[in-house]
């Protein structure tokens, strides 16, 4: 065979192999939005039976078949009978001590009763499962989903049984080189069915999706769409906002889509006045209610404008962990623990690092007047050249935007954090993702966070070319902690290669253990509150020198679990950069930050 033919054959085989790989990854059906408002809903939350499968034997044993002995010589080496119970929603790591560091497979089972109704459709909806989910109903695989922080659903209308049904989910939170995130990240990899599971009954044609937000650049015109799903796609639809006496009528086409546009005198949402309206979306066969606010967000020159006015962003980073319980946060109450602390600090924005947090958190933040920065887990080392990664990024992006695009509180889609210019394929992949994001939603800021920087002779250089595709230059810098000061903070010079963009310090800070009396306060190695406080005092001094600064965001609100943080005295498995300890004690740096925000 000629060399040319050989290469062509190899290329063809590779193409087929990657297609097979893509197809074998079913991603779950895109979920309907606003599940919260659905009346005909049955929660599958609660206790689920579980089997831990450290050897990955469950696949080979086909545990979803739940075989039982038929004759005296039969036995099967698995059983959900007498199995330990785990709470859903919830991570498994915090529920059983022996699972604290589990990164592996757990099989979950829940039985439910259902009585079939003609003319109704039934969906099985998961708020999130970290990281891979394979879902089986009554012994048959119904699909799978990859990605730990976004919702997915399966229609089970035709396969649900009258009476008792057995639902089994294989949850796998092992790390993958080509996962999002990849192998390494600085938080506890909470696995499990971490958000709500619901059965949702709808009519034959239901409202699957809608977009109701102000059109880019406008303060009074809503531009959006309604999407129906079912056998009667073409229907009359209405959007009603009773408080404004507003009824907008439209008609969906044969694909179930209606574009909508209407104008009104909205009282705009802002941190000072988080005004939200009840909005009713109605078709001939379905009705959903939502709570929606209206505001505009844009970058003009080196400013960020909210509702046309420049705003200084007083932010804080938050991980999705209930600090008091050391568990993955999911409930409204969990969200309130985190968001109340952010409010007390004086914030007007929360950066929900480093993955999409639960819908509860986003909705609560919006109600409380906190803008939201929502982020994809495209974190540090990502294998951008892996053939599966672009599709995974796109799916996750779409799932994130779809769920929260009607939340006016969400002002930023952050697409990546601290990726490296030297990683092969990074720029092409992230530029493509940026374009996809802007095509999905043109109304919010699209941001990449980087820490590609130099610090020499007290001059701090920021240059990553990815910022060309970011609406703001979002910089993580740890001067005073990972990088020692090289002169007076107030004399630090910033050289930013993008002088025409707003600059946002998306992370800064250092570690301290609350109450540490370990050693001198001018030495880092004792994790004293004084050392951390000094970092904050110095940073605040430097902020005045940072060109085009539109906001700052300390890393971070509460100490949180991170297994890589191994100092046995001071860290004990926690990243201690919190302004608050995991118990909520205020460290000295808290007061520095609170004062700074008060002054802005
Ligand atoms: C960073 C990362 C954040 C880490 C933090 C740290 O730059 O973005 O995820 O946790 O530094 O504590 O080192």
Coordinates of C-alpha atoms and ligand atoms in Angstrom, one line a residue:
X1 CA 0.0 0.0 0.0
X2 CA 1.3 3.5 -0.9
X3 CA 2.3 5.8 1.9
X4 CA -0.5 8.1 0.9
X5 CA -3.1 5.4 1.0
X6 CA -1.9 4.2 4.4
X7 CA -2.2 7.7 5.9
X8 CA -5.7 8.1 4.3
X9 CA -6.7 4.8 5.8
X10 CA -5.3 5.7 9.2
X11 CA -7.2 9.0 9.1
X12 CA -10.4 7.3 8.1
X13 CA -10.1 4.8 11.0
X14 CA -9.4 7.6 13.4
X15 CA -12.4 9.5 12.3
X16 CA -14.7 6.4 12.6
X17 CA -13.2 5.7 16.1
X18 CA -13.8 9.2 17.3
X19 CA -17.4 9.2 15.9
X20 CA -18.0 5.9 17.8
X21 CA -16.6 7.5 20.9
X22 CA -18.8 10.5 20.5
X23 CA -21.9 8.4 19.8
X24 CA -21.3 6.1 22.7
X25 CA -21.5 9.1 25.0
X26 CA -25.1 9.9 25.1
X27 CA -25.5 13.1 27.0
X28 CA -29.1 12.8 28.3
X29 CA -31.8 14.9 26.8
X30 CA -31.6 18.6 27.3
X31 CA -33.7 19.4 30.3
X32 CA -36.9 21.5 30.4
X33 CA -36.4 24.7 32.2
X34 CA -38.0 26.0 35.4
X35 CA -38.7 22.6 36.9
X36 CA -39.4 24.3 40.2
X37 CA -42.7 25.7 38.9
X38 CA -44.1 22.4 37.6
X39 CA -47.2 21.3 39.6
X40 CA -47.4 17.7 38.4
X41 CA -44.1 16.7 40.0
X42 CA -43.2 13.8 42.2
X43 CA -39.9 14.1 44.1
X44 CA -37.6 11.2 44.1
X45 CA -35.5 12.8 46.8
X46 CA -35.0 11.0 50.0
X47 CA -33.1 7.8 50.9
X48 CA -31.8 5.7 48.1
X49 CA -30.3 2.2 48.5
X50 CA -26.6 2.2 47.5
X51 CA -23.8 -0.2 46.6
X52 CA -20.2 1.1 46.5
X53 CA -18.3 -0.5 43.6
X54 CA -14.6 0.2 44.0
X55 CA -13.6 -2.5 41.5
X56 CA -16.1 -1.4 38.9
X57 CA -17.6 -4.9 38.9
X58 CA -21.2 -3.7 38.6
X59 CA -21.0 -3.4 34.8
X60 CA -19.8 -7.0 34.4
X61 CA -22.4 -8.2 36.9
X62 CA -25.1 -6.1 35.3
X63 CA -26.4 -5.1 38.6
X64 CA -29.3 -3.1 37.0
X65 CA -30.9 -6.4 36.2
X66 CA -31.3 -7.1 39.9
X67 CA -31.3 -10.9 39.4
X68 CA -32.5 -13.0 42.3
X69 CA -31.8 -16.7 42.8
X70 CA -34.3 -19.0 41.0
X71 CA -32.9 -22.4 42.1
X72 CA -31.0 -23.7 45.1
X73 CA -27.6 -23.4 43.4
X74 CA -28.1 -19.8 42.2
X75 CA -26.3 -16.9 43.8
X76 CA -25.5 -13.3 42.6
X77 CA -22.6 -11.3 44.0
X78 CA -24.6 -8.1 44.5
X79 CA -27.8 -7.0 46.1
X80 CA -29.6 -3.8 47.0
X81 CA -31.3 -5.7 49.8
X82 CA -30.1 -4.4 53.2
X83 CA -27.9 -1.9 51.4
X84 CA -26.7 1.3 53.1
X85 CA -29.0 4.3 52.5
X86 CA -27.7 7.6 51.2
X87 CA -29.6 10.8 51.0
X88 CA -30.5 12.4 47.7
X89 CA -29.8 15.1 47.0
X90 CA -26.4 14.8 48.6
X91 CA -22.8 14.0 48.0
X92 CA -21.7 10.5 49.2
X93 CA -18.4 11.8 50.6
X94 CA -19.9 13.6 53.6
X95 CA -22.5 11.0 54.4
X96 CA -20.4 8.1 55.4
X97 CA -17.0 8.5 57.0
X98 CA -15.5 5.7 54.9
X99 CA -16.5 7.5 51.7
X100 CA -14.8 10.8 52.6
X101 CA -12.3 10.5 49.8
X102 CA -14.2 8.2 47.5
X103 CA -13.6 8.9 43.8
X104 CA -15.2 5.9 42.3
X105 CA -18.5 4.2 41.6
X106 CA -21.7 4.0 43.6
X107 CA -24.9 2.4 42.4
X108 CA -28.1 4.0 43.6
X109 CA -31.5 2.5 43.6
X110 CA -34.9 4.0 44.2
X111 CA -38.3 2.4 43.7
X112 CA -41.4 4.4 42.9
X113 CA -45.0 3.8 42.1
X114 CA -46.7 5.2 39.1
X115 CA -50.1 5.0 37.6
X116 CA -50.0 5.6 33.8
X117 CA -52.4 8.2 32.4
X118 CA -53.3 8.6 28.8
X119 CA -52.4 11.8 27.1
X120 CA -49.7 12.5 29.7
X121 CA -45.9 12.4 29.3
X122 CA -43.5 11.6 32.0
X123 CA -39.9 12.9 32.4
X124 CA -37.2 11.9 34.8
X125 CA -35.2 15.0 35.7
X126 CA -31.9 15.2 37.5
X127 CA -30.6 18.5 38.8
X128 CA -27.1 17.2 38.7
X129 CA -25.0 14.1 39.2
X130 CA -21.3 14.3 39.7
X131 CA -19.7 13.3 37.4
X132 CA -21.0 10.5 35.1
X133 CA -24.4 9.0 35.4
X134 CA -25.8 5.9 33.7
X135 CA -29.5 5.5 34.3
X136 CA -31.5 2.3 34.2
X137 CA -35.2 1.9 34.5
X138 CA -36.7 -1.6 35.2
X139 CA -33.6 -3.3 34.0
X140 CA -33.1 -1.3 30.8
X141 CA -30.5 1.5 30.2
X142 CA -32.3 4.7 29.4
X143 CA -29.2 6.9 28.9
X144 CA -26.3 8.6 30.4
X145 CA -25.0 12.1 31.2
X146 CA -21.5 13.5 31.6
X147 CA -20.8 16.6 33.6
X148 CA -21.3 17.2 37.4
X149 CA -23.1 20.5 37.6
X150 CA -25.9 20.8 35.0
X151 CA -29.4 19.3 34.7
X152 CA -30.5 16.5 32.3
X153 CA -33.7 14.5 31.8
X154 CA -35.1 11.4 30.1
X155 CA -38.5 10.9 28.8
X156 CA -39.9 7.7 30.2
X157 CA -43.6 7.9 29.0
X158 CA -43.4 4.7 27.1
X159 CA -41.3 2.7 29.4
X160 CA -42.6 3.5 32.9
X161 CA -44.6 0.6 34.3
X162 CA -48.0 0.6 36.0
X163 CA -47.3 0.1 39.7
X164 CA -43.8 -0.3 41.0
X165 CA -40.7 0.8 39.0
X166 CA -37.0 0.3 39.8
X167 CA -34.7 3.2 39.0
X168 CA -31.0 2.5 39.2
X169 CA -28.2 5.1 38.6
X170 CA -24.6 4.3 38.3
X171 CA -22.7 7.4 39.6
X172 CA -19.0 7.7 38.8
X173 CA -17.0 10.6 40.1
X174 CA -13.6 9.3 39.0
X175 CA -11.3 11.9 37.4
X176 CA -10.7 11.8 33.7
X177 CA -7.9 13.5 31.7
X178 CA -10.5 14.6 29.2
X179 CA -13.1 15.5 31.8
X180 CA -14.3 19.0 32.7
X181 CA -12.6 19.6 35.0
X182 CA -9.6 17.3 34.3
X183 CA -7.3 15.5 36.7
X184 CA -6.5 18.2 39.1
X185 CA -8.5 20.8 40.9
X186 CA -8.4 22.5 44.3
X187 CA -11.7 21.4 45.8
X188 CA -13.2 18.2 47.2
X189 CA -14.6 16.1 44.4
X190 CA -18.0 15.6 46.0
X191 CA -19.6 12.6 44.1
X192 CA -23.2 11.5 44.1
X193 CA -26.7 12.5 43.1
X194 CA -26.0 16.0 44.4
X195 CA -29.2 17.8 43.3
X196 CA -33.0 17.1 43.2
X197 CA -34.4 14.2 41.3
X198 CA -38.0 14.6 40.0
X199 CA -40.6 12.8 38.0
X200 CA -42.5 15.5 36.0
X201 CA -45.7 14.8 34.3
X202 CA -46.7 17.1 31.4
X203 CA -49.5 17.2 28.8
X204 CA -48.7 15.8 25.4
X205 CA -47.3 19.2 24.3
X206 CA -45.6 21.2 26.9
X207 CA -43.5 24.4 27.3
X208 CA -40.0 23.1 27.2
X209 CA -38.1 26.3 27.1
X210 CA -38.4 30.1 26.9
X211 CA -36.2 33.2 26.9
X212 CA -37.6 36.3 28.5
X213 CA -34.9 39.0 29.1
X214 CA -34.2 42.5 27.9
X215 CA -32.8 42.7 24.4
X216 CA -29.1 43.7 24.3
X217 CA -28.7 47.4 24.9
X218 CA -32.4 48.0 25.8
X219 CA -34.0 49.0 29.1
X220 CA -37.6 48.5 28.0
X221 CA -37.8 45.8 25.3
X222 CA -37.9 42.1 25.9
X223 CA -36.7 39.9 23.1
X224 CA -37.0 36.2 23.4
X225 CA -38.7 33.0 22.4
X226 CA -41.0 30.2 23.5
X227 CA -40.3 26.6 22.6
X228 CA -43.0 23.9 22.8
X229 CA -42.4 20.2 22.6
X230 CA -45.0 17.7 21.5
X231 CA -47.4 16.6 18.8
X232 CA -49.2 19.9 18.7
X233 CA -46.3 22.3 18.1
X234 CA -48.3 25.1 16.5
X235 CA -50.3 26.9 19.2
X236 CA -51.3 30.2 20.5
X237 CA -49.0 31.3 23.3
X238 CA -49.1 34.2 25.7
X239 CA -46.7 35.9 28.1
X240 CA -48.4 37.7 30.9
X241 CA -47.0 40.0 33.6
X242 CA -50.0 40.9 35.8
X243 CA -48.2 43.6 37.7
X244 CA -47.6 45.5 34.5
X245 CA -51.0 44.7 33.0
X246 CA -49.1 43.1 30.2
X247 CA -50.3 40.4 27.8
X248 CA -48.2 39.5 24.8
X249 CA -49.6 37.1 22.3
X250 CA -47.8 35.0 19.7
X251 CA -48.1 31.8 17.7
X252 CA -45.6 29.0 17.7
X253 CA -44.6 27.6 14.3
X254 CA -44.5 23.9 13.2
X255 CA -41.3 23.5 15.1
X256 CA -43.0 24.7 18.3
X257 CA -41.1 28.0 18.3
X258 CA -42.4 31.5 18.7
X259 CA -40.2 34.6 18.7
X260 CA -41.5 37.3 21.0
X261 CA -40.8 40.9 21.5
X262 CA -42.6 43.4 23.6
X263 CA -42.0 46.7 25.4
X264 CA -43.0 47.9 28.8
X265 CA -41.9 50.3 31.5
X266 CA -40.1 47.9 33.7
X267 CA -38.8 48.7 37.2
X268 CA -35.3 47.5 36.6
X269 CA -33.5 45.0 38.8
X270 CA -30.4 46.1 40.6
X271 CA -28.5 45.1 43.8
X272 CA -30.2 48.1 45.6
X273 CA -33.6 47.2 44.2
X274 CA -33.8 43.5 43.2
X275 CA -37.2 43.9 41.6
X276 CA -38.7 40.6 40.2
X277 CA -42.0 40.2 38.4
X278 CA -44.3 37.2 38.3
X279 CA -44.3 36.1 34.6
X280 CA -46.8 33.6 33.3
X281 CA -46.1 31.7 30.1
X282 CA -49.1 30.0 28.6
X283 CA -49.8 27.8 25.6
X284 CA -53.1 26.1 24.8
X285 CA -51.8 23.0 26.5
X286 CA -49.5 24.1 29.3
X287 CA -48.8 26.9 31.7
X288 CA -45.7 27.8 33.7
X289 CA -44.9 30.6 36.1
X290 CA -41.6 32.2 36.7
X291 CA -40.1 35.1 38.7
X292 CA -38.2 37.3 36.3
X293 CA -36.3 40.5 36.6
X294 CA -35.1 42.9 33.9
X295 CA -31.8 44.8 33.7
X296 CA -29.1 45.4 31.2
X297 CA -25.4 44.7 31.6
X298 CA -22.7 45.8 29.2
X299 CA -19.1 46.9 28.9
X300 CA -18.5 50.4 27.5
X301 CA -14.9 51.4 27.1
X302 CA -13.3 50.5 30.4
X303 CA -16.5 50.5 32.4
X304 CA -19.1 47.9 33.3
X305 CA -22.6 49.4 33.1
X306 CA -25.6 48.0 34.9
X307 CA -28.8 49.6 33.6
X308 CA -26.6 52.1 31.8
X309 CA -24.7 53.3 34.9
X310 CA -21.1 52.4 35.8
X311 CA -20.9 50.0 38.7
X312 CA -18.0 48.9 40.9
X313 CA -18.1 45.1 41.4
X314 CA -17.8 44.2 45.0
X315 CA -17.5 40.4 44.8
X316 CA -16.5 37.3 46.6
X317 CA -15.6 33.8 45.5
X318 CA -17.8 31.0 46.7
X319 CA -17.5 27.2 46.4
X320 CA -20.6 25.1 46.6
X321 CA -20.0 23.7 50.0
X322 CA -22.1 24.2 53.1
X323 CA -19.2 25.1 55.4
X324 CA -21.0 24.0 58.6
X325 CA -21.8 20.6 57.3
X326 CA -18.8 20.1 55.0
X327 CA -21.1 18.9 52.3
X328 CA -22.0 19.9 48.8
X329 CA -24.5 22.7 49.1
X330 CA -27.8 22.2 47.3
X331 CA -30.8 23.5 49.2
X332 CA -32.2 27.0 49.6
X333 CA -31.0 26.9 53.2
X334 CA -27.5 26.0 52.1
X335 CA -27.5 28.8 49.6
X336 CA -28.7 31.3 52.3
X337 CA -25.7 30.4 54.6
X338 CA -23.3 31.3 51.8
X339 CA -25.2 34.3 50.4
X340 CA -26.1 35.9 53.7
X341 CA -22.4 36.0 54.5
X342 CA -21.6 37.6 51.1
X343 CA -24.3 40.2 51.8
X344 CA -22.9 40.9 55.2
X345 CA -19.5 41.5 53.7
X346 CA -21.0 44.2 51.5
X347 CA -20.9 42.4 48.2
X348 CA -23.0 43.1 45.1
X349 CA -21.8 40.0 43.1
X350 CA -20.9 36.4 43.9
X351 CA -18.5 34.5 41.7
X352 CA -19.8 31.0 41.8
X353 CA -16.5 29.2 41.4
X354 CA -15.6 27.0 39.4
X355 CA -18.7 25.3 38.0
X356 CA -22.4 26.0 37.7
X357 CA -23.9 26.0 41.2
X358 CA -27.5 24.9 41.9
X359 CA -30.5 26.8 40.6
X360 CA -31.4 27.4 44.3
X361 CA -28.3 29.5 44.7
X362 CA -28.7 31.5 41.6
X363 CA -32.4 32.2 42.3
X364 CA -31.7 33.2 46.0
X365 CA -28.8 35.4 45.0
X366 CA -31.0 37.2 42.5
X367 CA -33.7 37.7 45.1
X368 CA -31.1 39.1 47.6
X369 CA -29.7 41.6 45.1
X370 CA -26.5 39.7 44.3
X371 CA -25.4 39.6 40.8
X372 CA -24.1 36.2 39.7
X373 CA -21.0 35.1 37.9
X374 CA -21.6 31.6 36.6
X375 CA -18.6 29.5 35.5
X376 CA -17.8 26.4 33.5
X377 CA -15.4 23.9 35.1
X378 CA -12.8 24.5 32.3
X379 CA -10.1 24.7 34.9
X380 CA -6.4 24.8 34.6
X381 CA -5.1 21.7 32.7
X382 CA -7.7 20.7 30.2
X383 CA -7.0 18.4 27.3
X384 CA -8.3 20.7 24.6
X385 CA -6.9 18.5 21.8
X386 CA -8.8 15.4 22.9
X387 CA -11.4 14.6 20.3
X388 CA -14.2 14.5 22.9
X389 CA -13.5 17.7 24.7
X390 CA -15.0 20.3 22.3
X391 CA -18.3 18.5 22.3
X392 CA -18.3 18.2 26.1
X393 CA -17.5 21.9 26.5
X394 CA -20.3 22.8 24.1
X395 CA -22.8 20.6 25.9
X396 CA -21.9 22.0 29.3
X397 CA -22.1 25.6 28.0
X398 CA -25.6 25.0 26.5
X399 CA -26.8 23.3 29.6
X400 CA -25.5 26.1 31.9
X401 CA -27.0 28.9 29.7
X402 CA -30.3 27.1 29.2
X403 CA -31.1 26.6 32.8
X404 CA -30.2 30.2 34.0
X405 CA -30.7 32.5 31.0
X406 CA -33.9 34.0 32.5
X407 CA -32.1 34.9 35.7
X408 CA -31.4 38.6 35.4
X409 CA -29.1 38.2 38.4
X410 CA -26.7 36.3 36.1
X411 CA -24.5 38.9 34.5
X412 CA -21.4 36.9 33.6
X413 CA -20.8 33.6 31.8
X414 CA -17.2 32.7 32.7
X415 CA -15.9 30.1 30.3
X416 CA -12.6 29.2 31.7
X417 CA -10.3 29.7 34.7
X418 CA -6.5 29.7 34.6
X419 CA -6.0 27.7 31.5
X420 CA -2.5 27.9 30.1
X421 CA -1.4 29.5 26.8
X422 CA 1.0 26.6 26.3
X423 CA -1.6 23.9 26.4
X424 CA -2.0 22.6 22.8
X425 CA -5.2 23.6 21.2
X426 CA -6.3 25.9 24.0
X427 CA -6.8 29.1 22.1
X428 CA -8.7 27.6 19.2
X429 CA -11.0 25.6 21.5
X430 CA -11.7 28.6 23.8
X431 CA -12.2 31.0 21.0
X432 CA -14.7 28.7 19.4
X433 CA -16.5 28.2 22.7
X434 CA -16.6 32.0 23.2
X435 CA -18.3 32.3 19.8
X436 CA -20.8 29.6 20.7
X437 CA -21.6 31.4 24.0
X438 CA -22.2 34.7 22.3
X439 CA -24.4 33.0 19.7
X440 CA -26.5 31.4 22.5
X441 CA -26.7 34.6 24.6
X442 CA -25.7 38.0 23.4
X443 CA -26.9 39.9 26.5
X444 CA -24.3 38.9 29.1
X445 CA -20.6 39.5 29.6
X446 CA -18.5 36.6 28.4
X447 CA -15.3 36.2 30.4
X448 CA -12.1 34.2 30.6
X449 CA -10.0 34.2 33.8
X450 CA -6.3 33.9 33.5
X451 CA -3.2 34.0 35.7
X452 CA -0.6 34.3 32.9
X453 CA 1.5 37.0 34.4
X454 CA 4.9 38.4 35.2
X455 CA 6.0 40.2 38.3
X456 CA 9.4 41.9 38.2
X457 CA 10.8 45.0 39.8
X458 CA 7.4 45.6 41.4
X459 CA 5.9 45.7 37.9
X460 CA 3.0 43.3 37.3
X461 CA 2.5 42.3 33.7
X462 CA -0.8 40.9 32.3
X463 CA -0.7 39.6 28.8
X464 CA -2.7 36.4 28.0
X465 CA -4.1 36.7 24.4
X466 CA -7.2 34.9 25.6
X467 CA -8.3 38.3 27.0
X468 CA -8.9 39.5 23.4
X469 CA -12.0 37.3 23.5
X470 CA -13.1 38.2 27.0
X471 CA -15.3 41.2 27.8
X472 CA -13.2 42.0 30.8
X473 CA -9.6 41.3 31.8
X474 CA -10.2 39.0 34.7
X475 CA -6.9 38.4 36.6
X476 CA -6.2 36.0 39.4
X477 CA -3.1 37.3 41.4
X478 CA -1.7 36.1 44.7
X479 CA 0.8 38.9 45.4
X480 CA 1.7 38.6 49.0
X481 CA 1.0 34.9 49.2
X482 CA 2.3 32.7 46.3
X483 CA 4.3 35.6 45.0
X484 CA 6.1 37.9 47.6
X485 CA 5.8 41.7 47.3
X486 CA 8.7 43.2 45.4
X487 CA 8.2 46.7 46.7
X488 CA 5.7 49.0 48.2
X489 CA 2.2 47.8 47.3
X490 CA 1.1 51.4 46.6
X491 CA 4.0 51.6 44.1
X492 CA 3.2 48.4 42.2
X493 CA 2.9 49.2 38.5
X494 CA 0.5 47.3 36.4
X495 CA 1.3 46.8 32.7
X496 CA -1.8 45.4 31.1
X497 CA -1.6 44.5 27.4
X498 CA -5.3 45.4 27.0
X499 CA -5.6 49.0 28.1
X500 CA -9.1 49.4 26.5
X501 CA -10.8 46.8 28.6
X502 CA -12.2 46.9 32.2
X503 CA -10.0 45.0 34.6
X504 CA -11.3 42.8 37.3
X505 CA -9.3 41.1 40.0
X506 CA -11.1 37.8 40.1
X507 CA -8.9 36.2 42.8
X508 CA -6.4 37.4 45.4
X509 CA -5.8 36.5 49.1
X510 CA -3.8 34.1 51.2
X511 CA -4.3 31.5 53.9
X512 CA -4.9 31.8 57.6
X513 CA -6.2 29.5 60.2
X514 CA -8.7 31.2 62.4
X515 CA -7.2 31.9 65.8
X516 CA -3.7 30.6 64.8
X517 CA -1.2 31.8 67.4
X518 CA 1.5 29.5 65.9
X519 CA 4.3 31.9 65.3
X520 CA 5.3 35.4 64.1
X521 CA 2.7 37.3 62.2
X522 CA 5.2 38.3 59.5
X523 CA 6.0 34.8 58.5
X524 CA 3.7 32.9 56.1
X525 CA 4.4 29.4 57.5
X526 CA 2.3 29.9 60.6
X527 CA -1.1 30.6 58.9
X528 CA -1.7 33.5 61.2
X529 CA -4.7 35.8 60.8
X530 CA -2.3 38.7 61.0
X531 CA -0.3 37.6 57.9
X532 CA -3.5 37.2 55.9
X533 CA -4.8 40.6 57.2
X534 CA -1.6 42.2 55.9
X535 CA -2.0 40.7 52.5
X536 CA -5.5 42.3 52.3
X537 CA -4.2 45.7 53.6
X538 CA -1.5 45.7 51.0
X539 CA -3.8 44.5 48.2
X540 CA -6.2 47.3 49.0
X541 CA -3.4 49.8 48.9
X542 CA -2.4 48.4 45.5
X543 CA -5.9 48.5 44.0
X544 CA -5.7 52.3 43.8
X545 CA -2.9 51.8 41.3
X546 CA -4.6 49.2 39.1
X547 CA -5.6 50.7 35.8
X548 CA -9.3 50.4 34.7
X549 CA -10.2 48.5 37.9
X550 CA -13.9 47.8 37.9
X551 CA -14.0 45.4 40.8
X552 CA -12.3 42.9 43.1
X553 CA -13.2 39.4 44.3
X554 CA -11.3 37.9 47.2
X555 CA -10.5 34.2 47.2
X556 CA -12.7 33.4 49.2
X557 CA -15.6 33.6 51.5
X558 CA -15.4 30.4 53.7
X559 CA -12.6 27.9 54.3
X560 CA -13.5 24.8 52.3
X561 CA -12.4 21.2 51.9
X562 CA -9.5 20.5 49.5
X563 CA -7.7 17.2 50.0
X564 CA -4.5 18.6 48.5
X565 CA -4.1 21.0 51.4
X566 CA -2.1 18.7 53.7
X567 CA -0.5 20.8 56.4
X568 CA -1.4 18.8 59.4
X569 CA -1.5 21.7 61.9
X570 CA -2.9 24.5 59.9
X571 CA -4.8 23.2 56.9
X572 CA -6.1 19.7 57.9
X573 CA -7.6 19.2 54.4
X574 CA -8.9 22.7 54.1
X575 CA -8.0 25.5 51.8
X576 CA -7.8 28.2 54.4
X577 CA -8.0 31.3 52.2
X578 CA -11.5 32.0 53.6
X579 CA -12.3 35.3 55.2
X580 CA -14.4 33.1 57.4
X581 CA -13.5 29.8 58.9
X582 CA -15.6 26.8 58.0
X583 CA -17.5 27.5 61.3
X584 CA -18.2 31.0 60.2
X585 CA -15.6 32.8 62.5
X586 CA -14.6 36.1 61.1
X587 CA -10.8 36.4 60.5
X588 CA -9.1 39.7 60.7
X589 CA -9.0 40.0 56.9
X590 CA -12.8 40.0 56.8
X591 CA -12.9 43.4 58.4
X592 CA -10.3 44.9 56.0
X593 CA -12.4 43.7 53.0
X594 CA -15.7 44.8 54.6
X595 CA -14.2 48.3 55.2
X596 CA -12.9 48.5 51.6
X597 CA -16.3 47.5 50.1
X598 CA -18.0 50.1 52.4
X599 CA -15.7 52.7 51.0
X600 CA -16.6 51.9 47.4
Ligands
LIG1 C1 -6.4 29.7 42.1 C2 -7.5 28.9 41.7 C3 -8.4 28.5 42.8 C4 -7.5 28.0 43.9 C5 -6.7 29.2 44.4 C6 -5.8 28.7 45.6 O1 -5.8 30.5 41.4 O2 -8.3 29.6 40.7 O3 -9.3 27.5 42.4 O4 -8.2 27.3 44.9 O5 -5.9 29.6 43.4 O6 -6.2 28.7 46.7 O7 -4.6 28.4 45.3

